[in-house]
Amino acid sequence: MTTAIQPQPGILDIALYQGGTAKIAGRDDAIKLSSNENPFGAGDLARQAYMRAGHELHRYPTTDHAALRAAIASRFGLDAGRIICGAGSDEVITFLCQAYAGPGDEVVYSQHGFLMYRISALAAGATPVVAPERDRTTDIDAILAACTDRTRLVFIANPNNPTGTMVPVSELERLADNLPAQALLVLDGAYAEYAEGYDGGAALADQRQNVVMTRTFSKLFGLGGLRVGWGYGPQHVIDVLSRVRGPFNLSTTQQDVAEAALSDDAHIARSLAENARMRAWLAERLNAIGVATDPSHANFVLARFRDAAQAEACNAALLADGLIVRKVDSYGLPECLRITIGDEAACRRVLYTITQFM
Ligand code: PMP
């Protein structure tokens, strides 16, 4: 049915989000390895804070997130005044596009970049511009070549989802130094904690006037269902983003539970150690049976099959065994499956099924 009422230009170019499979009907033993969640769940301190939460449901939450920002600043050695919190880092990405990109502006990201960059750019009325990758790795020269005098935002996820690959900090510095003057570089550090020795772009966001870092509680901290993320950058950017942020974008529960998660050193250490151990274990064994992987710096591996048909057949075999992984054809990688690093039992089940399949 046609109607005279039309959305803003660009909105109808956004594909409806198709969430991956979350459950398999009739299978209670299914394991979800499709959303890069922490296999150990939330830590004890976060769970306890969640149990305590909710006593004053009629009260609006604090609008300045002061306690949460102070806790983030202390954990990561940052300036609390230059942190902005959102309902997941998704919301911070949305703020960036709303505040900095409009009709006629361009938003640049890498070929297999995270899907929210395109959604938020189009929703803001801006034009998404995709830079080609080299061997499934963000190519800084290609990003620079894609920039024009209309570029306002450049998004780089490091490590990248869904490839797990990383750009060295020296390359990020070179990018920041050579961007057009009107463009802001956003370093998306959703998986930064898993990349050994990487600060998520914190130092760059600290030192440069044109770099912002985004981070999340959804991965290492095991709080994907809570929806809390944050951004850090120069004061002038945080002040602008604060204008488009709704005053009550985070509930009291979101703020309290995220704050508690930050101090759960035991949960953080265990999650990191097990991820590193099982990521190396799974990648090595997949390679040994003829399934290629790129070196992953995140909490998943991208398994590369002979072609799209083989990846699809392997996905079907995994589903039949109650294992839910992520097809990444929407990212232009139909020959690959993205597998979240689960606990040891989950990784063994994945390897067993793929070994039988091959
Ligand atoms: N950036 C990247 C690269 C991601 O993979 C994700 C989650 N899949 C996000 C940002 C957003 O995460 P959240 O909104 O849960 O913080």
Coordinates of C-alpha atoms in Angstrom, one line a residue, residues 89-90 92-98 101 106-111 113-114 116-118 120-121 129 138 143 151-158 160 175 184-188 212 214:
S89 CA 28.1 1.3 22.5
D90 CA 25.4 1.1 19.8
V92 CA 27.1 6.1 21.5
I93 CA 27.6 5.3 17.8
T94 CA 24.1 6.7 17.2
F95 CA 25.0 9.9 19.1
L96 CA 28.1 10.4 17.0
C97 CA 26.2 10.1 13.8
Q98 CA 23.3 12.3 15.0
A101 CA 26.8 13.6 10.2
E106 CA 29.9 11.0 4.4
V107 CA 30.6 8.3 7.0
V108 CA 33.5 6.0 6.2
Y109 CA 34.1 2.5 7.4
S110 CA 35.9 -0.6 6.3
Q111 CA 34.4 -3.3 4.0
G113 CA 32.7 -3.1 9.3
F114 CA 30.2 -3.4 12.1
M116 CA 25.6 -0.2 13.2
Y117 CA 27.9 2.2 11.3
R118 CA 25.7 2.0 8.2
S120 CA 23.4 5.1 12.2
A121 CA 24.8 6.9 9.2
V129 CA 31.1 5.0 2.3
T138 CA 41.2 -2.8 7.7
I143 CA 40.3 4.4 4.4
T151 CA 33.8 13.0 5.4
R152 CA 32.6 13.7 9.0
L153 CA 33.2 10.4 10.7
V154 CA 35.5 7.4 10.2
F155 CA 34.7 4.2 12.1
I156 CA 37.4 1.6 12.8
A157 CA 36.6 -1.3 15.0
N158 CA 39.8 -2.6 16.5
N160 CA 37.3 -5.8 14.0
L175 CA 45.2 7.8 10.1
L184 CA 36.4 12.6 13.5
L185 CA 38.0 9.2 13.9
V186 CA 36.0 6.8 16.0
L187 CA 38.0 3.8 17.4
D188 CA 35.4 1.2 18.4
V212 CA 37.0 9.3 20.1
T214 CA 33.9 3.7 22.2

